[in-house]
Short mmCIF file of C-alpha atoms in Angstrom, two decimals:
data_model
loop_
_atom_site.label_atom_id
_atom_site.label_comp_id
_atom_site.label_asym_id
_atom_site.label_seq_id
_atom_site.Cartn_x
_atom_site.Cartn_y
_atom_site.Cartn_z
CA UNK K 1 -195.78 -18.56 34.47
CA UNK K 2 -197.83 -21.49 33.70
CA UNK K 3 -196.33 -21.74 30.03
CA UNK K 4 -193.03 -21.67 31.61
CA UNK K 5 -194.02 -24.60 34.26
CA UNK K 6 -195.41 -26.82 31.31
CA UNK K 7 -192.28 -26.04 29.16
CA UNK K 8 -189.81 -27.13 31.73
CA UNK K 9 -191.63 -29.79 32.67
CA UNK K 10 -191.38 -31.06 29.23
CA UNK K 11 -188.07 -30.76 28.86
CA UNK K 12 -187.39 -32.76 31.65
CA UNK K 13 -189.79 -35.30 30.18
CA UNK K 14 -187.79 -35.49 27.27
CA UNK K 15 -184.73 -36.49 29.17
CA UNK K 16 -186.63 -38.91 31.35
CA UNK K 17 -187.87 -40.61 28.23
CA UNK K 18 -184.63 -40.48 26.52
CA UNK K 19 -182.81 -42.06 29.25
CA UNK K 20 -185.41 -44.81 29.88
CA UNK K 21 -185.66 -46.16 25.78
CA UNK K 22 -181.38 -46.65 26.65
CA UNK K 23 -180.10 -46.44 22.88
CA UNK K 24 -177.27 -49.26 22.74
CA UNK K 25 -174.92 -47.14 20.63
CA UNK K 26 -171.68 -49.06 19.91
CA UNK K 27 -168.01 -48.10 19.43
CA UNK K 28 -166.83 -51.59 17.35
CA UNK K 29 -164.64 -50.86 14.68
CA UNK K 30 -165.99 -50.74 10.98
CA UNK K 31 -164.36 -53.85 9.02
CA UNK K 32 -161.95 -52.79 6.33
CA UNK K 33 -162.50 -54.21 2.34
CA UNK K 34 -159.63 -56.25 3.18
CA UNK K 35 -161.20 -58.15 5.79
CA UNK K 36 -164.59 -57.95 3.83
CA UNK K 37 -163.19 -59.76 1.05
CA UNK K 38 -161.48 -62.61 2.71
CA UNK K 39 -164.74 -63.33 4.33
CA UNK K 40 -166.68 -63.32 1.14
CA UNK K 41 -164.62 -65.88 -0.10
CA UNK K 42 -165.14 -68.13 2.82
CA UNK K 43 -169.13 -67.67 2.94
CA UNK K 44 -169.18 -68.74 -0.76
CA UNK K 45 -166.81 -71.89 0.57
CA UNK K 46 -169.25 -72.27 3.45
CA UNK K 47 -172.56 -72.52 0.96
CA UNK K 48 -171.01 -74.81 -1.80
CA UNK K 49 -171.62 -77.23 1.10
CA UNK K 50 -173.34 -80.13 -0.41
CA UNK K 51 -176.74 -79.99 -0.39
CA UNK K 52 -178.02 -83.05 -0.90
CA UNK K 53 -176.53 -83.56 3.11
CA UNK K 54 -177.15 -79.82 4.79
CA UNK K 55 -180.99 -79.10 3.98
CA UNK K 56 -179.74 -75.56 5.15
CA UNK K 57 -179.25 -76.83 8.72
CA UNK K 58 -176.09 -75.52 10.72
CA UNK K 59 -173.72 -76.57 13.08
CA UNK K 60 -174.90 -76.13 16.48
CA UNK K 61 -172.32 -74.64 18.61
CA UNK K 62 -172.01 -73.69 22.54
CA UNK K 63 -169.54 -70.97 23.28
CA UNK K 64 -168.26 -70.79 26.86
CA UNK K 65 -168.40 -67.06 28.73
CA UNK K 66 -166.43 -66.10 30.95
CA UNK K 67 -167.30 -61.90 32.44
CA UNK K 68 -164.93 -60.11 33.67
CA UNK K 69 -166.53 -58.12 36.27
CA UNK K 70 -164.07 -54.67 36.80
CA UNK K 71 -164.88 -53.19 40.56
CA UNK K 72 -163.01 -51.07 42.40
CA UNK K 73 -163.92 -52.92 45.66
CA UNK K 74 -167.74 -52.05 45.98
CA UNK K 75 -169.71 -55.42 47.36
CA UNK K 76 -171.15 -58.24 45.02
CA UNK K 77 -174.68 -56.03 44.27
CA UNK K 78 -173.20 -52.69 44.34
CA UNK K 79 -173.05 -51.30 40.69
CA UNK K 80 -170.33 -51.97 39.47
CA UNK K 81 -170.53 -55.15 40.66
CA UNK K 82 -173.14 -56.74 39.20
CA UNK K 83 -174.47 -59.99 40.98
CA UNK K 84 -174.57 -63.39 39.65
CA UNK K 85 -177.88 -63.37 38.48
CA UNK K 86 -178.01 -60.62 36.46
CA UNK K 87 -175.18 -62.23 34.28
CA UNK K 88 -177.40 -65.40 33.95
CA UNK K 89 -180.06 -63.24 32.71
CA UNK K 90 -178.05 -62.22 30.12
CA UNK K 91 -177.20 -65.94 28.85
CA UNK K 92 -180.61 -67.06 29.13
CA UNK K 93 -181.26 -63.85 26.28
CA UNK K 94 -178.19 -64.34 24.16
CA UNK K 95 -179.88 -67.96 23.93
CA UNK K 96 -183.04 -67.07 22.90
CA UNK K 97 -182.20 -63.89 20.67
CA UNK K 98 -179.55 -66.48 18.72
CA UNK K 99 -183.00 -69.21 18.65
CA UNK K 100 -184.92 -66.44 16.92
CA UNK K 101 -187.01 -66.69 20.05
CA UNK K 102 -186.31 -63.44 21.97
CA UNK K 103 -189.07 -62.69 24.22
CA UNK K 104 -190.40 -60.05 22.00
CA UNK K 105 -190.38 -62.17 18.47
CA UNK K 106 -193.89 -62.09 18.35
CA UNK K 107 -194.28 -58.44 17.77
CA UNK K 108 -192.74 -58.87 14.03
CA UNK K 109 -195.83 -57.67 12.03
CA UNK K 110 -197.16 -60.40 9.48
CA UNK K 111 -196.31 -58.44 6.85
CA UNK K 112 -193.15 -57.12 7.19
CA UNK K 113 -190.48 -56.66 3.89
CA UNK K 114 -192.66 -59.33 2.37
CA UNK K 115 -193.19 -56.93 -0.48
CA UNK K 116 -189.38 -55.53 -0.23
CA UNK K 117 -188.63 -59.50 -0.83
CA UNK K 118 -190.72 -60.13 -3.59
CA UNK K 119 -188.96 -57.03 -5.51
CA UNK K 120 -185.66 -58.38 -4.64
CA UNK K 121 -186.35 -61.38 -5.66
CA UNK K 122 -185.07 -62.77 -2.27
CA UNK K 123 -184.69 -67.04 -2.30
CA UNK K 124 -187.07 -69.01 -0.67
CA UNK K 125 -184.65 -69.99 2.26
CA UNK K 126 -184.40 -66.13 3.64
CA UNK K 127 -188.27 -66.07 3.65
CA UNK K 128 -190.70 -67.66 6.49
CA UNK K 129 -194.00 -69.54 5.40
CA UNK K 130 -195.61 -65.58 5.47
CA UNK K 131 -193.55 -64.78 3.10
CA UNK K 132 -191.53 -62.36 5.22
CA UNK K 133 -187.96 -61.81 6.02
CA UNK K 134 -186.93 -64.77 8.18
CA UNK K 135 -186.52 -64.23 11.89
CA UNK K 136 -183.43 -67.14 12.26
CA UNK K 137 -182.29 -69.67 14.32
CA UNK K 138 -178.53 -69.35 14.59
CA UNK K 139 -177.73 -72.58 15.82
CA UNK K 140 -175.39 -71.16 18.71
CA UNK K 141 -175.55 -71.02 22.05
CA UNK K 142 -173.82 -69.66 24.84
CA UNK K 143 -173.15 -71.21 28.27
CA UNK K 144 -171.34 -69.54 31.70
CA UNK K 145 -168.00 -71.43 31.63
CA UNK K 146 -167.78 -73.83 34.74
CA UNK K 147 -163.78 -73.83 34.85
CA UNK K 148 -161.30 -71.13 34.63
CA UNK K 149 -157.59 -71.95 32.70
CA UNK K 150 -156.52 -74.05 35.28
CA UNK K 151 -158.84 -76.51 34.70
CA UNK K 152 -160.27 -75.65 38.68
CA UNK K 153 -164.19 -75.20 39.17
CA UNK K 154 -164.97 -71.69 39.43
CA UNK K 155 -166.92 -70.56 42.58
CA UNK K 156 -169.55 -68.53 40.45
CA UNK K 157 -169.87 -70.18 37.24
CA UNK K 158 -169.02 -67.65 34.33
CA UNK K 159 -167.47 -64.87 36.65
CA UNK K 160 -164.30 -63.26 37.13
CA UNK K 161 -164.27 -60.64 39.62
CA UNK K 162 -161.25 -58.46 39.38
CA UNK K 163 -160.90 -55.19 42.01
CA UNK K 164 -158.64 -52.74 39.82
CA UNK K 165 -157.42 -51.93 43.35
CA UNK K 166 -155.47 -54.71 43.67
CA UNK K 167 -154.19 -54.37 40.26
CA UNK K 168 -153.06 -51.13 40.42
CA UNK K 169 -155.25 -49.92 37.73
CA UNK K 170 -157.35 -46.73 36.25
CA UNK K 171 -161.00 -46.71 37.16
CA UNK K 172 -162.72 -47.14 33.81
CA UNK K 173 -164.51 -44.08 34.43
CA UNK K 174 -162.15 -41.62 34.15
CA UNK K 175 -161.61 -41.77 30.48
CA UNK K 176 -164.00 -39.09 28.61
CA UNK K 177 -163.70 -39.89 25.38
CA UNK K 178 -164.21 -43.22 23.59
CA UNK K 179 -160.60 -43.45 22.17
CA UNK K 180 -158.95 -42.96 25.60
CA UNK K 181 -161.71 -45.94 27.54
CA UNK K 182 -161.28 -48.39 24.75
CA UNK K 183 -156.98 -47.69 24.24
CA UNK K 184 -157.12 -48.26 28.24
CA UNK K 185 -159.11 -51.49 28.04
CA UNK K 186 -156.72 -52.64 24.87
CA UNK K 187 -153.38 -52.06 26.15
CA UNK K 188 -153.86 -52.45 30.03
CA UNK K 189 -157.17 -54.45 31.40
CA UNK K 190 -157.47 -57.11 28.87
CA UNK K 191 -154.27 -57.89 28.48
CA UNK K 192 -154.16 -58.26 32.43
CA UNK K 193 -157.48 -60.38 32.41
CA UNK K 194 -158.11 -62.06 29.27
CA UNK K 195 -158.62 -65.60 28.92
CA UNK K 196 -157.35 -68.16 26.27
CA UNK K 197 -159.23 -66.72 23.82
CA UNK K 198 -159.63 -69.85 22.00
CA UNK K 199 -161.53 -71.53 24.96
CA UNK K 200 -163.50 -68.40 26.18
CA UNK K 201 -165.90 -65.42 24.72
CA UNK K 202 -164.54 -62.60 27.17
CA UNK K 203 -166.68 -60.28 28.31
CA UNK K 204 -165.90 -57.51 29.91
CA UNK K 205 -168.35 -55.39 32.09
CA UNK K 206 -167.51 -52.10 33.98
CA UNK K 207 -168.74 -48.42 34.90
CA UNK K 208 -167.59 -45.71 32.34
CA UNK K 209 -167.82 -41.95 32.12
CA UNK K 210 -170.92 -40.53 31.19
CA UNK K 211 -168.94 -38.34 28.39
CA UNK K 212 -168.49 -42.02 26.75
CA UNK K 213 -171.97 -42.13 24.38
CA UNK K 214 -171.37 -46.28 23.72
CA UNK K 215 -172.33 -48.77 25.97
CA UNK K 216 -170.22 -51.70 24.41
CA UNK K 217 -167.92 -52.51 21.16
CA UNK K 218 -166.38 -55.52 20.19
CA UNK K 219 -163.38 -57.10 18.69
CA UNK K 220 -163.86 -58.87 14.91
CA UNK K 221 -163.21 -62.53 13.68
CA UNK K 222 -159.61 -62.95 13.00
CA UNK K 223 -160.28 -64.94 9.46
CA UNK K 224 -156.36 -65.97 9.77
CA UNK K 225 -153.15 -65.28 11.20
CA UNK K 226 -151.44 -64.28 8.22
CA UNK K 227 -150.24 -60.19 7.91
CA UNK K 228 -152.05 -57.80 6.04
CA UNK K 229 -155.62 -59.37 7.05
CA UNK K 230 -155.50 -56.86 10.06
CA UNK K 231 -155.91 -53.67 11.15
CA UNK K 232 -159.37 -53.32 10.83
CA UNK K 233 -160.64 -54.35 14.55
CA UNK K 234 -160.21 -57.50 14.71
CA UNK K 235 -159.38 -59.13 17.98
CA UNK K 236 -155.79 -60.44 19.13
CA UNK K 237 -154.55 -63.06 21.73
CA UNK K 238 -154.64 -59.87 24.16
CA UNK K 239 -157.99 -58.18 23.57
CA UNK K 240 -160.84 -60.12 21.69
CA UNK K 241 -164.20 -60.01 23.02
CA UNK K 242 -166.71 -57.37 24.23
CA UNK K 243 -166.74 -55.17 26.52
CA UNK K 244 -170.21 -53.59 28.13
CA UNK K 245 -171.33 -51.21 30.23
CA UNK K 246 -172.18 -53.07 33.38
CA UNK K 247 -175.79 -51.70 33.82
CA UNK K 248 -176.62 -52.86 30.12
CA UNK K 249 -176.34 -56.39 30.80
CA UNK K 250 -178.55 -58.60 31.21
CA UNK K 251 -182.05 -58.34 31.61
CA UNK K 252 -184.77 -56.26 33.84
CA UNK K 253 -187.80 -58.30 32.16
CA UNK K 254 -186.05 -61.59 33.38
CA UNK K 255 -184.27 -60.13 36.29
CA UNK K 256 -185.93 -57.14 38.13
CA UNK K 257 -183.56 -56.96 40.47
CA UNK K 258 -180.43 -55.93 38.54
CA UNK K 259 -179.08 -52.46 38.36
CA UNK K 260 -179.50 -51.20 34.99
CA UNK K 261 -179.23 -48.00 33.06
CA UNK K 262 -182.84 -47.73 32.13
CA UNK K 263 -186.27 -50.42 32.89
CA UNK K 264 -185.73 -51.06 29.27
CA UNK K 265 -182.55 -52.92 29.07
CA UNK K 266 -183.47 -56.63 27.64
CA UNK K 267 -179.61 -56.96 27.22
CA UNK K 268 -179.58 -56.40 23.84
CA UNK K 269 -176.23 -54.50 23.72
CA UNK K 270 -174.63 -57.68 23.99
CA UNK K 271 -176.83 -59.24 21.80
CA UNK K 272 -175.26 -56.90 19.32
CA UNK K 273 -172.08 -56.82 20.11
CA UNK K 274 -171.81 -60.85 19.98
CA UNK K 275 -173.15 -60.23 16.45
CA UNK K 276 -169.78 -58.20 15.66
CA UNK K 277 -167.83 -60.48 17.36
CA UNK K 278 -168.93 -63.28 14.77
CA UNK K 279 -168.74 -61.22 11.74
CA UNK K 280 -172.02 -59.04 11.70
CA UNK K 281 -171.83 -55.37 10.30
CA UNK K 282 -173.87 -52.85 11.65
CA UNK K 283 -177.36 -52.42 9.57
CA UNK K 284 -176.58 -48.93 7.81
CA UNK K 285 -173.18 -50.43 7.33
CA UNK K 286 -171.69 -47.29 8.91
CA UNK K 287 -172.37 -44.79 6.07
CA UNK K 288 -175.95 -43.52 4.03
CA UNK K 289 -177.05 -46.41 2.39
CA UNK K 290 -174.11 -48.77 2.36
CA UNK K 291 -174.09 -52.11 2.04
CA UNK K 292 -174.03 -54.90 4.96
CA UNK K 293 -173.12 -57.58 2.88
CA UNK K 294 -176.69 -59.71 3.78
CA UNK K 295 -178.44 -59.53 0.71
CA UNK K 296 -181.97 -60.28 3.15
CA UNK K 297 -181.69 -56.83 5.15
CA UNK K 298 -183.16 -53.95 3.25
CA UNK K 299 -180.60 -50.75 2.89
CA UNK K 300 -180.65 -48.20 6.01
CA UNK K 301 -179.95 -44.53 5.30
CA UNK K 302 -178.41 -43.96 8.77
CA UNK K 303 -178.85 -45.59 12.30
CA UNK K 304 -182.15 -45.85 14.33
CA UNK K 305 -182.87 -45.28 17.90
CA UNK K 306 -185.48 -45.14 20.33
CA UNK K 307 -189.28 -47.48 19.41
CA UNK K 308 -189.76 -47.10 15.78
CA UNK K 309 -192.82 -48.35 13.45
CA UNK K 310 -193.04 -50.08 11.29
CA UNK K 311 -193.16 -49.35 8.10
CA UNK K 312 -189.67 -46.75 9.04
CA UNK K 313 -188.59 -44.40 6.21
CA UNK K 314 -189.85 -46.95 2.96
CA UNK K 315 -187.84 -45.17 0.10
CA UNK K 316 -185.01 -43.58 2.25
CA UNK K 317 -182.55 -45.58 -0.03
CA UNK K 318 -182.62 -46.76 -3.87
CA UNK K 319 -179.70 -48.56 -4.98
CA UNK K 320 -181.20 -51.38 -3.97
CA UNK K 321 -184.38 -49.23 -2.60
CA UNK K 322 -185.98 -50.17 0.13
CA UNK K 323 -189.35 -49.62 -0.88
CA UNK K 324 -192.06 -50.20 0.39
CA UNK K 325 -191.32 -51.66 3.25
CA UNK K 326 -188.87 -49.38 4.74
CA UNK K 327 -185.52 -50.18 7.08
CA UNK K 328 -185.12 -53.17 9.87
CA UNK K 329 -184.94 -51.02 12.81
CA UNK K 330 -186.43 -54.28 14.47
CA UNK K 331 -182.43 -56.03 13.67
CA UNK K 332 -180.53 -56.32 16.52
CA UNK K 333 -177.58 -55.00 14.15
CA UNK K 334 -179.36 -51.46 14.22
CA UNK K 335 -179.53 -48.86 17.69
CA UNK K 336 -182.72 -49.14 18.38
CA UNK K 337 -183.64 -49.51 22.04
CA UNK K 338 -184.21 -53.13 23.43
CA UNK K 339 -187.47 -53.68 23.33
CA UNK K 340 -187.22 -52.61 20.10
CA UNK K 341 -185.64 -55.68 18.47
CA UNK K 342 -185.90 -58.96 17.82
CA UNK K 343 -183.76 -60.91 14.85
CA UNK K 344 -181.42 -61.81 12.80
CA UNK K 345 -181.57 -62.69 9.24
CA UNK K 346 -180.95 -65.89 7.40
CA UNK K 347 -177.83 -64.35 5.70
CA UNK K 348 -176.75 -62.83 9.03
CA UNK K 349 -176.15 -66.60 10.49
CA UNK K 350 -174.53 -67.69 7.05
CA UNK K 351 -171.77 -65.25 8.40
CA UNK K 352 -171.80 -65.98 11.72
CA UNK K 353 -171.87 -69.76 11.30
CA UNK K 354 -169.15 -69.32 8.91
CA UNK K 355 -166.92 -67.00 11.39
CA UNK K 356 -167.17 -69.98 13.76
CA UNK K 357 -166.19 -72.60 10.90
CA UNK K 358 -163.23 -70.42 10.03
CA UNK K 359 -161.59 -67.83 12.33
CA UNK K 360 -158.92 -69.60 14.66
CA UNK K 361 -160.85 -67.09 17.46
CA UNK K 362 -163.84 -69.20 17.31
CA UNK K 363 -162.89 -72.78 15.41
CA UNK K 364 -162.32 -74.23 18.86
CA UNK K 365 -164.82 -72.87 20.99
CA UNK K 366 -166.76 -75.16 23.39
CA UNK K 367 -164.02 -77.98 22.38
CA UNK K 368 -162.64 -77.72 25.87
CA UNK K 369 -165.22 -79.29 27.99
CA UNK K 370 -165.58 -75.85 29.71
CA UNK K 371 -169.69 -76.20 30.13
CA UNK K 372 -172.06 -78.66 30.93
CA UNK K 373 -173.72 -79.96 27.98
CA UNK K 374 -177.09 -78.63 26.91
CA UNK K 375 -178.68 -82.07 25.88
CA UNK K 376 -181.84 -81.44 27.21
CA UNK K 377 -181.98 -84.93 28.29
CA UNK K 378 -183.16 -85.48 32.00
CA UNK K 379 -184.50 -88.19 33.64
CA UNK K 380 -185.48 -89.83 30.38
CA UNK K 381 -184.38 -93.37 31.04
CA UNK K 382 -188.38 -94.22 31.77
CA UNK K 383 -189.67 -91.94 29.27
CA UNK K 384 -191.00 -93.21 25.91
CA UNK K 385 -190.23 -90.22 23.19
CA UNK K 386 -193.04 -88.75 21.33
CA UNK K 387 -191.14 -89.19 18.27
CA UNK K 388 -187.67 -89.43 16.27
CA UNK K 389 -185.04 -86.95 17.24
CA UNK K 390 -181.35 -86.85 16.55
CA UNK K 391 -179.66 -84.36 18.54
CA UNK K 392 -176.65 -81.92 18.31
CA UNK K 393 -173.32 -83.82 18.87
CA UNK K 394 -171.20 -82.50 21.68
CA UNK K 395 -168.95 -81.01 22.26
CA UNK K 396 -168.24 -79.43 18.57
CA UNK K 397 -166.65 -78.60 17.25
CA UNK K 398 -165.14 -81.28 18.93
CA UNK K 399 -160.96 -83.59 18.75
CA UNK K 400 -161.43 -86.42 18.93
CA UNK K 401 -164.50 -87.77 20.64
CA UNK K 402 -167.92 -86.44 20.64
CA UNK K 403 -171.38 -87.83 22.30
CA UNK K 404 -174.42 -88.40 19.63
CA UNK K 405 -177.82 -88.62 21.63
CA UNK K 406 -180.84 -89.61 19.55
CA UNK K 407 -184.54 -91.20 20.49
CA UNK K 408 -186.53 -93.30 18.69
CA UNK K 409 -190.56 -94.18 19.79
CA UNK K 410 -190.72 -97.71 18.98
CA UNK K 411 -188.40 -100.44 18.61
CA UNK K 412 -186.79 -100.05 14.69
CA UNK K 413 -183.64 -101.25 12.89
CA UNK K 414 -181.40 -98.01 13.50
CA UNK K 415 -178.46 -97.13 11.03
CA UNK K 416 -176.27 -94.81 12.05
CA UNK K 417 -173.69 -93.49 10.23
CA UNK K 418 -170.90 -90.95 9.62
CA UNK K 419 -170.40 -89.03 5.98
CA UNK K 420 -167.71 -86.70 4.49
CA UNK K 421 -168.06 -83.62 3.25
CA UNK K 422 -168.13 -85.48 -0.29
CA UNK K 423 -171.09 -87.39 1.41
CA UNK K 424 -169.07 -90.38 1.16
CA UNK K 425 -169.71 -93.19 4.39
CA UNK K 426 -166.97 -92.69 6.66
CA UNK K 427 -168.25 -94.90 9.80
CA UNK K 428 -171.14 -97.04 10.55
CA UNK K 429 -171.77 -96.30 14.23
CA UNK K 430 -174.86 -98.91 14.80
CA UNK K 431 -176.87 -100.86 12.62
CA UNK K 432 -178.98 -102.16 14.87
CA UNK K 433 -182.37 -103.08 16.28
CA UNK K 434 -182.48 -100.66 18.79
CA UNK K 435 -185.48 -100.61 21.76
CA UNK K 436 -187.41 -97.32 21.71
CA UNK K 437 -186.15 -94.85 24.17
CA UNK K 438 -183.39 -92.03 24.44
CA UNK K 439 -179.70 -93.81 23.18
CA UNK K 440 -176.62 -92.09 23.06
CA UNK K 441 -173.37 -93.03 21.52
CA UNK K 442 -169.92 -91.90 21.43
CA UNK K 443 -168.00 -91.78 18.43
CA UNK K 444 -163.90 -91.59 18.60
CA UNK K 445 -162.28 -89.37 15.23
CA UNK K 446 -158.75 -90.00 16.12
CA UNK K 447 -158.41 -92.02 12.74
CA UNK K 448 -160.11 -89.50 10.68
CA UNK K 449 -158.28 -86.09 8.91
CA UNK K 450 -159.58 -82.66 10.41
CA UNK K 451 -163.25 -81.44 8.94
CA UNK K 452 -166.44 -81.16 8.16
CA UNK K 453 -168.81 -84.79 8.85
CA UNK K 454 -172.45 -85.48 8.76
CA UNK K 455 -174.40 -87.95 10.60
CA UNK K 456 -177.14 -89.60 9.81
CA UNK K 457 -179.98 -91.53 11.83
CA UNK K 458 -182.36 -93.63 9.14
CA UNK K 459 -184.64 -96.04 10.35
CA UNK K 460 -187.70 -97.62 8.02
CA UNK K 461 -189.71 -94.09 8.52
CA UNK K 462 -187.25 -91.58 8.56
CA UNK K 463 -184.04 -90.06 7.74
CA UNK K 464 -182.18 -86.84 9.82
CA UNK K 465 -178.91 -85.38 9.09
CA UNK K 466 -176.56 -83.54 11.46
CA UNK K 467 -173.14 -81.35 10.45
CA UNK K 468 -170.34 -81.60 12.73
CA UNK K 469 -166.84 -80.42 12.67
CA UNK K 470 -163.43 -82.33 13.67
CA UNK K 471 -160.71 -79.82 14.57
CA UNK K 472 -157.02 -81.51 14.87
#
């Protein structure tokens, strides 16, 4: 009797433990070749940047949210409806997890693929100053959108509550299978709540079926609007974004008081599925071995899940092998549960920063003046900087005016000035002998062709270069 007890109780252990690591499996469509190959072309366009004028720094971009909370009339705090809070949790890790700064960052051994690099003879700009795999900084941010499409303030910044009582629609939930939730969602609730998609990410967040085994997919990068470049999941005027299960976003460890699927969500599922919406393919690439197209993450034989170790399953592939150091369960690309992961790779933001350069989806987010600008600059009219700083312009991508903010620490002759993508001087903003302090300045493109710029502050001491984009 005893051997029974202790056998059922493990069994019931196992589930408990199963349900509280919360796998984040996804149901985003695999890219075709097609698409693939389009997008190859424009990554090698997006490196043949000049160098002498990028020092491998990207565009800093802010994308403006806007979730879609689907109820069917439950309260603001009952699940499905999933308070305001809880959805800023999930912004404040999107911002950190696109920093390379996610709250568990640290945990990336000091060792890790720093042999696996050394065999692939990886370039110096994928590695860190350990000689590993480079946790990146993606340069893109994410902000709760202050104004819906009619320009009015929106009571709850970033939400749109929609009752699919009023609407006359299926409750999510219902639909068993993954085919039937995600045909329902693509032929009847975004196309009944999406926003311009050129202004707005989408989100979508709503109950589903237990039956359904993903807790989010995602729509691709449109690379252009030409036929024959679709068909392979990439989002339309009607249904690009994500979509998540609401008790997967955001984040407990921020927010306690959320309702989530498991103590372990960190809100990684969006995490992941924002990495599909700007070009990312899954780690294992979807097959034994395959290729990802990111010559800095090491070949996965299949998916992970759960807490894995690291070193996980060195030698499970060999064309390229990934030997000794194993697969990056750790990627926020694989299935591994939240707490589990923690970066992206350099090569991973080459595509993503190119998806935003390119796809009309993404060229003209946070152009709108749909979020209040992250500057980081408060009350620092009576502040004296600790040094020289020349911030992100915004908006940008931006038509035609954007705001450059920059400090200085002591008085200095500042030159400030605006290249081409030839590096040729297109505008001198100031030339000036400037106090020290915080200064910004606006400069006005309407003169200028549709493009990549650079500015540049240069003083006696120093010189820092920006990119920024002009979109006509």
């Amino acid at each position: 009797m005893k051997i029974l007890l202790i056998l059922i109780s493990l069994y019931f252990l196992s589930f408990t433990l199963e349900a509280q690591q919360q796998d984040n499996f996804c149901g985003t469509d695999t890219p075709t070749q097609q698409w693939e190959n389009v997008f190859a072309e424009l990554i090698k366009e997006f490196k043949s940047t000049p160098p002498n004028l990028t020092s491998n720094q990207f565009v800093e971009y802010t994308i403006p949210v806007i979730f879609h909370v689907i109820h069917s009339g439950q309260s603001v705090g009952t699940f499905p409806n999933i308070v305001q809070a809880q959805i800023n949790s999930q912004i404040s890790v999107l911002n950190h997890d696109f920093a390379g700064t996610g709250f568990n960052y640290n945990t990336y051994p000091s060792n890790a693929f720093v042999q696996w690099a050394i065999n692939q003879n990886l370039p110096t700009v994928n590695l860190d100053s350990l000689g590993r795999v480079k946790i990146a900084n993606i340069n893109i941010k994410f902000c709760l959108a202050v104004k819906d499409t009619l320009v009015n303030n929106l009571p709850e910044p970033g939400i749109n509550r929609i009752n699919i009582n009023s609407r006359g629609w299926i409750n999510p939930n219902t639909f068993t299978t993954p085919q039937t939730l995600r045909a329902y969602y693509d032929n009847t609730i975004k196309p009944g709540s999406i926003w311009n998609v050129r202004k707005y990410l989408n989100i979508w967040l709503s109950d589903k079926n237990a039956a359904v085994p993903f807790t989010g997919f995602a729509t691709l990068p449109p690379l252009s609007t030409l036929p024959g470049i679709t068909g392979g999941g990439e989002g339309t005027e009607t249904t690009d974004g994500i979509w998540c299960y609401s008790s997967a976003a955001g984040s407990a460890f921020i927010f306690p008081g959320g309702i989530y699927a498991s103590p372990n969500v960190r809100g990684r599922t969006i995490t992941h599925e924002a990495g599909h919406y700007l070009g990312l393919r899954h780690i294992w690439a979807d097959g034994n071995c395959l290729t990802d197209y990111c010559v800095d993450t090491p070949p996965a034989f299949t998916s992970n899940t759960g807490f894995p170790v690291y070193p996980l399953n060195p030698g499970s592939c060999n064309n390229p092998n990934n030997a000794p150091n194993g697969e990056m369960y750790m990627n926020y690309m694989d299935y591994s549960a939240d707490p589990a992961k923690y970066m992206f790779t350099y090569d991973q933001a080459i595509r993503m920063q190119t998806a935003m350069l390119n796809s009309p989806f993404r060229n003209q987010l946070g152009t709108h003046g749909l979020c209040v600008a992250v500057l980081g600059i408060n009350n620092e009219e009576n502040i004296i900087p600790d040094g020289y700083e020349l911030k992100q312009n915004y908006p940008n991508p931006f038509n035609p005016v954007t705001e450059i903010s920059f400090s200085i620490p002591e008085q200095t002759n500042v030159l400030l000035a605006i290249y081409n993508s030839l590096g040729e001087i297109s505008a001198v903003i100031l030339d000036e002998v400037l106090s020290a302090g915080y200064h910004k300045v606006n400069w006005n493109a309407s003169d200028f062709p549709s493009g990549i710029y650079f500015y540049s502050l240069k003083t006696q001491k120093i010189s820092i270069t920006r990119k920024m984009v002009l979109i006509k």
